[in-house]
XYZ file of C-alpha atoms in Angstrom:
677
model
C -38.127 -72.887 -141.321
C -35.306 -71.341 -143.524
C -33.858 -67.829 -143.084
C -35.963 -66.111 -145.504
C -39.055 -67.386 -143.666
C -37.611 -66.069 -140.253
C -36.596 -62.906 -141.327
C -40.383 -62.206 -142.354
C -41.347 -62.989 -138.707
C -40.411 -59.612 -137.597
C -43.674 -57.944 -138.546
C -46.022 -55.268 -137.171
C -48.044 -57.823 -135.236
C -45.087 -59.117 -133.779
C -43.973 -55.626 -132.637
C -47.488 -55.064 -131.429
C -47.385 -58.039 -129.115
C -43.927 -57.139 -127.779
C -45.220 -53.579 -126.655
C -48.174 -55.566 -124.759
C -45.471 -58.092 -123.357
C -43.361 -55.248 -122.200
C -46.202 -53.725 -120.131
C -46.986 -57.283 -118.570
C -43.255 -57.669 -117.606
C -43.590 -54.505 -115.298
C -44.751 -57.353 -112.919
C -42.078 -57.029 -109.984
C -41.996 -60.776 -109.693
C -40.776 -60.715 -113.333
C -38.611 -57.862 -113.302
C -36.766 -59.512 -110.179
C -35.092 -61.822 -112.549
C -33.352 -58.965 -114.148
C -31.631 -57.284 -111.103
C -30.493 -54.163 -112.946
C -33.696 -53.295 -114.363
C -35.459 -54.275 -110.927
C -33.551 -51.329 -109.269
C -34.603 -48.931 -112.359
C -38.496 -49.812 -111.606
C -37.628 -49.558 -107.872
C -36.601 -45.789 -108.594
C -39.570 -45.338 -110.950
C -41.893 -46.199 -108.312
C -40.161 -44.047 -105.571
C -40.349 -41.076 -108.120
C -44.105 -41.730 -108.911
C -45.017 -41.552 -105.147
C -43.144 -38.131 -104.779
C -45.073 -37.032 -107.951
C -48.448 -38.162 -106.635
C -47.827 -37.098 -102.969
C -45.680 -33.860 -103.117
C -46.694 -33.031 -99.634
C -45.733 -36.085 -98.233
C -42.163 -35.917 -99.538
C -41.894 -31.997 -99.398
C -41.551 -31.720 -103.449
C -44.277 -29.387 -104.186
C -41.750 -27.284 -106.066
C -40.364 -29.928 -107.948
C -43.509 -31.556 -109.390
C -42.905 -31.133 -112.905
C -39.299 -32.040 -112.885
C -40.425 -35.453 -110.853
C -43.238 -35.991 -113.617
C -40.621 -35.798 -116.251
C -38.052 -38.104 -114.520
C -40.827 -40.620 -113.941
C -41.697 -41.104 -117.515
C -38.290 -40.992 -118.661
C -37.358 -43.995 -116.188
C -40.713 -45.604 -116.912
C -39.839 -45.702 -120.588
C -36.257 -47.002 -119.856
C -37.651 -50.048 -118.025
C -40.347 -50.259 -120.753
C -37.876 -50.191 -123.633
C -35.464 -52.867 -121.779
C -38.775 -55.260 -121.562
C -39.584 -54.512 -125.188
C -36.353 -55.858 -126.456
C -36.502 -59.202 -124.427
C -40.297 -59.354 -125.391
C -39.359 -58.747 -129.225
C -36.617 -61.620 -129.078
C -39.179 -64.003 -127.464
C -41.597 -62.980 -129.795
C -39.636 -64.232 -132.714
C -39.324 -67.565 -131.038
C -43.293 -67.701 -130.205
C -43.869 -66.690 -133.868
C -41.724 -69.681 -135.319
C -43.474 -72.035 -132.620
C -46.956 -70.882 -133.972
C -45.843 -71.701 -137.542
C -44.672 -75.239 -136.206
C -48.008 -75.720 -134.469
C -50.075 -75.251 -137.785
C -47.875 -78.001 -139.131
C -48.777 -80.252 -135.869
C -52.112 -81.755 -136.346
C -54.264 -84.782 -135.450
C -54.352 -87.158 -138.225
C -55.619 -90.792 -138.932
C -52.885 -93.735 -138.689
C -53.236 -97.294 -139.836
C -52.205 -99.125 -136.741
C -51.261 -102.711 -136.859
C -53.182 -104.799 -134.504
C -53.993 -108.629 -134.090
C -55.852 -109.504 -136.924
C -55.138 -106.648 -139.346
C -55.184 -102.979 -139.515
C -57.183 -100.472 -137.335
C -57.596 -96.814 -138.156
C -56.940 -94.618 -135.103
C -56.079 -91.046 -134.174
C -52.511 -90.134 -134.124
C -53.321 -89.013 -130.416
C -53.946 -92.248 -129.465
C -50.495 -93.759 -130.722
C -48.342 -95.027 -128.046
C -44.543 -95.835 -127.915
C -43.899 -99.253 -129.458
C -47.043 -98.983 -131.639
C -46.729 -100.104 -135.249
C -48.161 -98.270 -138.284
C -48.271 -98.403 -142.035
C -47.819 -95.203 -144.060
C -48.435 -95.368 -147.811
C -47.924 -92.915 -150.530
C -49.541 -89.629 -150.213
C -50.202 -90.079 -146.164
C -48.782 -88.276 -143.169
C -46.526 -90.354 -140.769
C -48.442 -89.766 -137.561
C -45.596 -89.972 -134.939
C -41.857 -89.950 -134.558
C -40.502 -93.342 -135.322
C -38.278 -95.682 -137.236
C -38.831 -97.738 -140.215
C -38.858 -101.372 -139.607
C -39.972 -102.422 -143.160
C -39.831 -101.047 -146.502
C -38.405 -97.885 -148.245
C -39.829 -94.747 -149.095
C -39.295 -91.220 -150.395
C -40.487 -88.597 -147.542
C -41.183 -85.218 -147.954
C -39.605 -83.204 -144.820
C -40.541 -79.655 -145.799
C -42.833 -79.187 -142.734
C -39.676 -79.683 -140.613
C -36.536 -78.577 -142.750
C -38.317 -76.040 -145.273
C -36.422 -78.118 -148.282
C -38.810 -79.381 -150.577
C -36.341 -82.217 -152.160
C -37.796 -85.616 -150.462
C -35.368 -87.829 -148.640
C -35.226 -91.650 -148.908
C -35.993 -93.433 -145.528
C -35.370 -97.064 -145.000
C -35.181 -99.958 -142.768
C -32.064 -100.586 -141.448
C -28.711 -98.361 -141.329
C -28.635 -94.713 -140.248
C -31.765 -93.380 -142.420
C -34.558 -95.018 -140.566
C -35.630 -92.182 -138.505
C -39.109 -90.467 -139.634
C -40.623 -87.457 -137.959
C -44.471 -87.107 -137.025
C -46.100 -84.546 -139.429
C -43.833 -85.368 -142.596
C -45.441 -86.853 -145.678
C -44.638 -90.243 -147.646
C -44.075 -89.101 -151.326
C -43.869 -92.782 -152.890
C -44.200 -96.336 -151.929
C -44.883 -97.851 -148.367
C -43.217 -98.174 -145.277
C -43.818 -99.751 -141.592
C -43.000 -97.585 -138.856
C -42.356 -98.397 -135.189
C -43.694 -95.416 -133.125
C -40.740 -94.070 -130.657
C -42.685 -91.198 -128.738
C -45.768 -90.768 -126.644
C -48.069 -87.934 -127.267
C -46.384 -84.675 -126.271
C -42.908 -86.049 -126.472
C -42.626 -85.942 -130.271
C -39.634 -84.097 -131.964
C -42.189 -81.423 -133.283
C -43.476 -81.007 -129.563
C -39.801 -80.633 -128.503
C -39.126 -78.208 -131.282
C -42.083 -76.070 -130.378
C -41.385 -76.079 -126.948
C -37.515 -74.828 -127.512
C -38.143 -72.267 -130.254
C -40.334 -70.281 -128.221
C -37.030 -69.086 -126.393
C -38.478 -68.004 -123.108
C -37.734 -71.231 -121.447
C -34.248 -70.870 -122.335
C -31.629 -71.378 -119.527
C -28.857 -68.981 -118.987
C -25.446 -69.830 -119.877
C -22.326 -69.781 -117.632
C -21.001 -66.848 -119.222
C -24.334 -64.966 -119.096
C -24.469 -65.767 -115.580
C -21.044 -64.500 -114.861
C -21.807 -61.502 -116.595
C -25.190 -61.052 -114.528
C -23.099 -61.421 -111.507
C -20.838 -58.536 -112.801
C -23.825 -56.524 -113.493
C -25.230 -56.994 -109.971
C -21.925 -56.173 -108.297
C -21.745 -53.018 -110.269
C -25.255 -52.092 -109.422
C -24.899 -52.846 -105.745
C -21.706 -50.753 -105.718
C -22.988 -47.825 -107.514
C -26.284 -48.206 -105.145
C -23.962 -47.745 -101.981
C -22.135 -44.903 -103.622
C -25.375 -43.060 -104.223
C -27.193 -43.752 -100.719
C -23.869 -42.579 -98.974
C -23.634 -39.493 -101.658
C -26.492 -37.846 -99.859
C -25.419 -37.689 -96.232
C -21.967 -36.634 -97.249
C -23.325 -33.828 -99.566
C -25.612 -32.665 -96.703
C -22.733 -32.457 -94.366
C -21.238 -29.960 -96.836
C -24.409 -28.079 -96.948
C -25.589 -29.519 -100.272
C -29.276 -30.780 -100.334
C -29.514 -33.478 -103.168
C -32.990 -34.482 -104.082
C -34.141 -38.051 -104.190
C -35.160 -37.714 -107.845
C -31.694 -36.404 -108.756
C -30.063 -39.320 -106.846
C -32.300 -41.940 -108.557
C -31.221 -40.235 -111.902
C -27.748 -40.533 -110.938
C -28.060 -44.159 -109.783
C -29.941 -45.131 -112.956
C -27.452 -43.401 -115.211
C -24.412 -45.048 -113.513
C -25.523 -48.601 -113.267
C -25.212 -50.673 -116.455
C -28.748 -50.191 -117.630
C -27.709 -50.677 -121.264
C -26.336 -54.035 -120.998
C -28.877 -54.779 -118.333
C -31.858 -54.251 -120.611
C -30.411 -56.143 -123.789
C -28.720 -59.279 -121.973
C -31.770 -61.307 -122.274
C -32.427 -60.191 -125.885
C -28.924 -61.247 -126.700
C -29.125 -64.833 -125.419
C -32.612 -65.447 -127.096
C -31.491 -63.997 -130.304
C -28.581 -66.130 -130.174
C -30.869 -69.385 -130.203
C -33.186 -67.721 -132.704
C -30.082 -67.176 -135.362
C -29.181 -70.977 -135.354
C -32.817 -71.691 -136.088
C -32.521 -69.442 -139.191
C -29.817 -71.856 -140.322
C -32.176 -74.638 -139.572
C -30.153 -75.980 -136.490
C -32.500 -76.548 -133.507
C -30.499 -75.748 -130.310
C -31.611 -77.523 -127.105
C -30.426 -74.609 -125.070
C -28.637 -71.274 -125.003
C -25.525 -73.042 -123.380
C -25.031 -75.178 -126.441
C -25.056 -72.013 -128.649
C -22.618 -70.459 -126.383
C -20.358 -73.203 -126.139
C -20.124 -73.577 -129.775
C -17.974 -70.258 -129.772
C -15.337 -71.568 -127.995
C -14.907 -75.025 -129.467
C -11.183 -76.147 -130.228
C -11.815 -79.582 -131.437
C -14.367 -81.257 -133.819
C -14.997 -84.992 -134.126
C -17.029 -85.950 -137.099
C -18.591 -89.746 -137.942
C -17.773 -90.358 -141.341
C -20.409 -92.365 -142.755
C -23.620 -90.115 -143.397
C -21.644 -87.216 -142.054
C -18.601 -86.532 -144.276
C -19.946 -88.918 -146.896
C -23.497 -89.435 -148.127
C -23.517 -92.877 -146.354
C -24.857 -94.649 -148.920
C -22.342 -97.319 -149.575
C -23.223 -99.774 -152.475
C -21.696 -102.796 -153.779
C -20.222 -102.243 -156.994
C -17.895 -105.178 -157.776
C -17.190 -108.833 -156.715
C -13.397 -109.417 -156.463
C -12.114 -113.174 -156.035
C -8.966 -114.043 -154.129
C -6.616 -117.066 -154.748
C -8.175 -119.668 -156.919
C -11.635 -118.646 -156.142
C -14.186 -117.886 -159.017
C -15.948 -114.671 -159.364
C -19.165 -116.786 -159.440
C -18.303 -118.303 -156.068
C -17.577 -114.884 -154.357
C -20.840 -113.338 -155.728
C -23.011 -116.577 -154.606
C -21.825 -116.531 -151.212
C -21.849 -112.836 -150.844
C -25.589 -112.978 -151.923
C -26.552 -115.925 -149.562
C -25.074 -113.954 -146.684
C -27.146 -111.100 -147.589
C -30.578 -112.798 -148.262
C -31.733 -111.971 -144.742
C -29.607 -108.840 -144.463
C -32.082 -105.849 -144.249
C -29.098 -103.185 -144.507
C -28.623 -101.029 -147.281
C -25.185 -102.745 -147.967
C -27.070 -106.155 -147.854
C -29.766 -104.986 -150.290
C -27.253 -103.430 -152.800
C -25.301 -106.876 -152.970
C -28.552 -108.672 -154.012
C -29.433 -105.706 -156.499
C -25.873 -106.132 -157.928
C -26.517 -109.721 -158.386
C -29.591 -109.051 -160.479
C -27.846 -106.213 -162.194
C -25.100 -108.440 -163.279
C -27.446 -111.537 -163.737
C -25.397 -113.671 -161.788
C -27.159 -116.836 -160.399
C -27.242 -117.953 -156.788
C -29.321 -120.654 -154.699
C -31.339 -118.470 -152.521
C -32.818 -121.702 -150.923
C -29.696 -122.660 -149.431
C -30.444 -119.520 -146.686
C -33.989 -120.844 -145.999
C -34.277 -122.053 -142.382
C -30.696 -120.590 -141.646
C -30.015 -118.462 -138.745
C -29.061 -114.828 -139.520
C -26.256 -113.381 -137.871
C -26.669 -109.477 -137.365
C -23.896 -107.190 -137.672
C -22.259 -106.020 -134.336
C -19.900 -103.234 -133.679
C -17.745 -105.772 -131.645
C -17.371 -108.240 -134.271
C -17.639 -106.090 -137.540
C -19.311 -109.072 -139.199
C -22.554 -110.417 -140.145
C -23.688 -113.695 -142.079
C -25.657 -116.810 -141.936
C -25.363 -120.184 -140.403
C -26.908 -122.550 -142.939
C -29.083 -125.718 -142.092
C -26.266 -128.000 -143.579
C -23.745 -126.856 -140.957
C -21.673 -124.450 -143.164
C -21.317 -120.886 -141.998
C -21.062 -117.608 -144.163
C -19.571 -114.470 -142.890
C -18.959 -110.936 -144.589
C -17.442 -107.857 -143.080
C -14.212 -106.079 -142.362
C -11.350 -107.610 -143.747
C -9.346 -107.977 -140.600
C -12.395 -109.220 -138.615
C -13.210 -112.006 -141.243
C -9.383 -112.808 -141.495
C -9.298 -113.543 -137.711
C -12.489 -115.644 -138.060
C -11.078 -117.825 -140.643
C -7.843 -118.268 -138.919
C -9.628 -119.329 -135.744
C -11.020 -122.287 -137.806
C -7.687 -123.348 -139.147
C -8.084 -121.694 -142.633
C -5.340 -120.211 -144.744
C -5.274 -116.488 -145.626
C -4.541 -116.399 -149.539
C -1.819 -114.540 -150.032
C -3.219 -111.897 -152.462
C -6.238 -110.935 -150.062
C -4.367 -107.743 -148.585
C -3.179 -106.520 -151.731
C -6.628 -106.735 -153.556
C -8.220 -104.994 -150.307
C -5.797 -102.156 -150.233
C -6.325 -101.579 -153.757
C -9.975 -101.090 -153.103
C -9.129 -98.897 -150.107
C -6.801 -96.771 -152.021
C -9.601 -95.914 -154.397
C -11.700 -94.714 -151.447
C -13.951 -97.955 -151.305
C -14.539 -100.240 -148.438
C -13.613 -103.713 -148.775
C -15.678 -106.669 -147.338
C -14.216 -109.917 -147.189
C -16.520 -112.763 -147.773
C -15.678 -116.421 -146.116
C -17.274 -119.694 -145.917
C -16.078 -121.703 -142.946
C -12.365 -121.733 -143.027
C -12.062 -120.758 -146.845
C -11.673 -117.085 -147.560
C -13.666 -116.544 -151.114
C -12.995 -113.000 -152.004
C -13.836 -108.968 -151.356
C -17.193 -107.165 -152.142
C -16.315 -103.591 -153.250
C -18.258 -100.936 -151.564
C -18.290 -97.402 -152.799
C -19.075 -94.223 -150.743
C -18.793 -90.702 -151.733
C -17.641 -87.565 -149.903
C -20.335 -84.903 -149.789
C -19.348 -82.018 -152.149
C -17.883 -78.896 -150.780
C -16.554 -80.554 -147.529
C -12.766 -80.023 -148.330
C -13.508 -76.147 -148.553
C -15.677 -75.928 -145.289
C -12.884 -77.900 -143.540
C -10.520 -75.144 -144.636
C -12.561 -72.636 -143.145
C -12.675 -74.561 -139.700
C -8.780 -74.782 -139.791
C -8.720 -70.882 -140.249
C -10.987 -70.650 -137.343
C -8.639 -72.499 -135.170
C -10.730 -75.490 -134.967
C -9.062 -79.012 -135.388
C -10.917 -81.625 -137.135
C -10.787 -85.415 -136.597
C -12.786 -87.867 -138.652
C -14.006 -91.401 -136.863
C -14.643 -94.270 -139.126
C -15.157 -98.005 -138.639
C -13.276 -98.523 -142.020
C -9.650 -99.872 -142.231
C -6.549 -97.330 -142.116
C -6.204 -97.222 -145.902
C -9.840 -96.351 -146.651
C -9.862 -94.213 -143.729
C -6.707 -92.049 -145.067
C -8.320 -92.015 -148.616
C -11.499 -90.421 -147.284
C -9.604 -88.027 -144.986
C -7.443 -86.886 -147.749
C -10.599 -86.382 -149.954
C -12.643 -84.548 -147.318
C -9.322 -82.600 -145.928
C -9.825 -83.361 -142.164
C -6.773 -82.833 -139.970
C -6.555 -86.177 -138.556
C -8.621 -89.541 -138.667
C -9.385 -92.359 -136.200
C -9.835 -95.939 -138.226
C -11.583 -99.068 -137.307
C -13.071 -96.900 -134.383
C -15.874 -98.312 -131.998
C -18.417 -96.246 -130.098
C -15.785 -96.053 -126.952
C -13.039 -95.080 -129.290
C -14.928 -91.747 -130.101
C -15.826 -91.196 -126.385
C -12.160 -91.598 -125.695
C -10.959 -89.229 -128.147
C -13.428 -86.675 -126.992
C -12.304 -87.301 -123.140
C -8.708 -86.887 -124.105
C -9.246 -83.515 -125.713
C -11.526 -82.425 -123.020
C -8.822 -83.500 -120.598
C -6.448 -80.975 -122.128
C -9.032 -78.361 -121.484
C -10.386 -78.180 -125.040
C -13.974 -77.804 -125.786
C -15.107 -80.478 -128.096
C -18.018 -80.801 -130.906
C -19.169 -84.237 -132.303
C -21.397 -84.342 -135.287
C -22.861 -87.761 -136.061
C -26.198 -89.593 -137.113
C -26.046 -93.128 -135.929
C -27.235 -95.058 -132.826
C -23.392 -95.772 -132.437
C -22.628 -91.913 -132.091
C -25.031 -91.304 -129.292
C -22.636 -91.888 -126.520
C -20.108 -89.419 -128.208
C -22.784 -86.938 -128.845
C -23.733 -86.849 -125.196
C -20.181 -86.653 -123.994
C -19.205 -83.594 -126.432
C -19.589 -80.150 -125.225
C -21.467 -79.681 -128.363
C -23.477 -82.586 -130.011
C -24.814 -82.074 -133.283
C -27.007 -84.771 -134.737
C -28.278 -85.229 -138.280
C -32.011 -84.858 -138.773
C -31.675 -87.870 -141.130
C -30.129 -89.993 -138.583
C -31.573 -92.234 -135.649
C -33.813 -91.278 -132.835
C -30.847 -92.135 -130.304
C -28.664 -89.787 -131.906
C -30.990 -87.011 -131.745
C -31.994 -87.592 -128.179
C -28.254 -87.972 -127.193
C -27.255 -84.352 -129.104
C -27.973 -80.730 -127.805
C -28.348 -79.725 -131.294
C -30.110 -81.147 -134.195
C -29.396 -79.978 -137.806
C -32.767 -80.387 -139.780
C -30.790 -80.025 -142.984
C -28.394 -83.281 -142.236
C -25.518 -81.201 -143.262
C -22.457 -81.891 -140.811
C -20.650 -78.660 -142.203
C -23.269 -76.562 -140.777
C -21.228 -76.655 -137.382
C -19.145 -73.837 -139.011
C -22.396 -71.555 -138.875
C -23.055 -72.782 -135.260
C -19.540 -71.886 -134.347
C -19.893 -68.569 -135.910
C -23.212 -67.865 -134.134
C -21.585 -68.952 -131.127
C -18.815 -66.360 -131.382
C -21.005 -63.788 -132.532
C -23.224 -64.179 -129.559
C -19.867 -63.864 -127.312
C -18.654 -60.811 -129.068
C -22.020 -59.113 -129.082
C -22.507 -59.563 -125.356
C -18.825 -58.411 -124.855
C -19.206 -55.298 -127.266
C -22.358 -53.990 -125.575
C -21.182 -54.418 -122.241
C -17.815 -52.362 -123.272
C -20.241 -49.686 -124.807
C -22.645 -49.774 -121.747
C -19.714 -49.374 -119.254
C -18.024 -46.628 -121.373
C -21.431 -44.711 -121.415
C -21.036 -43.827 -117.557
C -18.155 -41.579 -118.288
C -20.341 -39.226 -120.552
C -23.347 -39.375 -117.852
C -20.874 -38.815 -115.302
C -19.753 -35.397 -116.765
C -23.396 -34.656 -117.343
C -25.067 -35.238 -114.130
C -22.183 -34.558 -111.266
C -21.531 -31.092 -112.137
C -25.385 -30.544 -112.451
C -25.803 -31.696 -109.074
C -23.020 -29.555 -107.185
C -22.678 -26.643 -109.439
C -25.134 -24.363 -107.692
C -23.352 -25.182 -104.136
C -19.836 -25.258 -105.594
C -19.471 -22.791 -108.450
C -16.132 -24.606 -109.224
C -17.551 -27.765 -110.128
C -18.842 -26.052 -113.577
C -15.260 -26.651 -114.969
C -16.441 -30.212 -115.276
C -19.291 -29.330 -117.271
C -17.053 -29.834 -120.625
C -20.288 -30.324 -122.689
C -21.369 -26.842 -122.078
C -25.209 -28.090 -120.942
C -27.746 -25.466 -120.175
C -28.686 -26.013 -116.764
C -28.425 -28.475 -113.808
C -32.136 -29.641 -114.650
C -31.695 -30.177 -118.397
C -28.359 -31.863 -117.776
C -29.820 -34.534 -115.601
C -33.023 -34.900 -117.769
C -30.876 -35.316 -121.191
C -28.717 -37.902 -119.466
C -31.665 -39.655 -118.499
C -33.364 -39.369 -122.014
C -30.225 -40.698 -123.751
C -29.934 -43.507 -121.152
C -33.584 -44.426 -122.078
C -33.402 -44.168 -126.006
C -30.010 -45.889 -126.234
C -31.668 -49.245 -125.472
C -34.047 -49.410 -128.257
C -31.482 -47.891 -130.591
C -29.288 -51.207 -129.765
C -32.129 -53.452 -129.921
C -31.224 -54.233 -133.856
C -27.597 -55.056 -133.001
C -28.663 -57.234 -129.918
C -30.979 -59.099 -132.197
C -28.680 -59.212 -135.356
C -25.316 -59.665 -133.511
C -21.893 -58.052 -134.147
C -20.472 -59.207 -137.481
C -18.279 -62.296 -136.721
C -14.504 -62.087 -138.118
C -12.123 -64.643 -137.398
C -9.451 -62.980 -135.177
C -6.986 -63.549 -131.916
C -8.331 -62.629 -128.404
C -5.893 -59.696 -128.250
C -7.397 -58.394 -131.624
C -10.908 -58.816 -130.477
C -10.280 -56.951 -127.385
C -8.482 -53.863 -129.398
C -11.347 -54.023 -131.726
C -13.687 -53.807 -128.871
C -11.885 -51.101 -127.084
C -11.599 -49.011 -130.200
C -15.170 -49.486 -131.623
C -17.501 -50.078 -128.711
C -15.294 -48.440 -125.737
C -14.242 -45.237 -127.493
C -17.559 -45.109 -129.238
C -19.302 -45.568 -125.919
C -17.615 -42.519 -124.780
C -18.055 -40.166 -127.874
C -21.752 -41.019 -128.590
C -23.221 -40.234 -125.399
C -21.111 -36.996 -125.239
C -22.749 -35.877 -128.755
C -26.249 -37.556 -127.816
C -26.453 -35.813 -124.529
C -25.543 -32.510 -125.981
C -28.090 -32.680 -128.705
C -30.845 -33.741 -126.241
C -29.880 -30.850 -123.790
C -30.234 -28.238 -126.726
C -33.736 -29.722 -127.311
C -34.547 -30.032 -123.557
C -33.381 -26.248 -123.162
C -35.765 -25.207 -125.643
C -38.711 -27.039 -124.320
C -37.971 -25.800 -120.716
């Protein structure tokens, strides 16, 4: 699924299939979805009838001309269909490659009394399976027990395996991936046909893409222009007849086809589909074209810290006693509070105890009630059978808990916690009943290259805000190291939603990146929600984009592609409308010169004859569509610039170019047509 693989999808077989599909798309029911090209098809049918039944229409003398016009119009429609079919074909080729990775496999389902081997197609949401080294994960799910290295190359294209473990934000696994080492127990989270792979296959096919608001607005403009020119051409015939000029129907149809925006009408769908295709080349799965387009207008980006800006592997590295407590006491109570804690942090505390060879009495926790961590309390711990209660968690939360029981907060607690925070670590306080024992020093690491990436976002005019549950000092250290513009410390899920709504209320479009279940509400609220593939199922379900490489800075590429999509559409629209100027000077003089010799003054291109002028304009109108297909598929090169600079650039390059190119092209075609005639 990487960019190199996607480039190779444009093969001879793909082009042949696109040719076949362009013929199938001649079905009027399908063509009606593109009103501009539907009008061209209707004109083609009318000219065909006049060619087949010249006696009925009184066109015996112009059969040769009508046949030529018919084939030019037919190829105009076919070229437009070919552009759309080619864009759709790339997505379908990707889907086919994914289908090869999706296959039925055996699954070790946990049932009453043991393990039963069943087909993966028989698994349902809520079933539990055991996957061992070398086995394929039979369906989407979450690891509920164990830790394993998983090869996700079938999904991401990356050969390096990733670690999946129970608890935390790295428990989500995808069906079709392979366990490289160890063994995990997985709870299935999707029914057959609803898996992540199934959704990927459906989405990358592209044909089911919904139109975006900007695309709908542009469609409305194109339809309006088509109706205006249709009215003009229809009324032109009786007006000309009144003046003693007999305009033939094929000539009027030629004028209509050349004046309506056939170029952008033929390429519009291809531009949108190609936009979705380009994000998949960066290993980003977009749920709709709307998400890609919205990314082009992003003003603010909200980022979750853990697993997004940082690696998210906060590991216990040191025990720090406070007041008159001993190192052994802090370590022992930290370990007892973590005996039943299956989170990465809890396991790292036990591992640190073993590494330092520090003793603790694990039997104290037997029969105790484990208190899970909650976003509201920001603590976890255990209530021991002897009545004592142990808690570990955010320093301010544990301080409040100790104070509520009449305990005294040690004078050196804040100083030592702040020292940890200043070093970029996360301090967890440990307390037993009303006695504060000390601090656990957790370390997290900012992903390399993040500062440079955020500098790029800043140049693009995008503000970055980091959200984290850490205390303000820790958050400030990480924010400074990562290079974000602002941060929100000790944030809860509702705080992330609040900042997104605040930015949206100011008329800004907001992007959110995250990977945890607590990020899901914010991902759903944001205009562009980019979930990490390494994250939880809830996060991926809430987002409208999924980054298969789990790289939060990938939003830069997504934004660039969104802007590129908008720029491409604007550039080709400018070029298409500018084309009409040259076509006007080709066809209008040709229509009236014989009856009104003075109209020859408008023949500034010096075209050979009325017939050659009309045919040349029609031929140019037809061949410009396939010539622009590579630009529509690849997109206009994105460069950060203001709206006024972008408008000036479009007018100079595509506006002026849209006038000059047809003048040259039509003249050259006319020279060849005159030789042929």
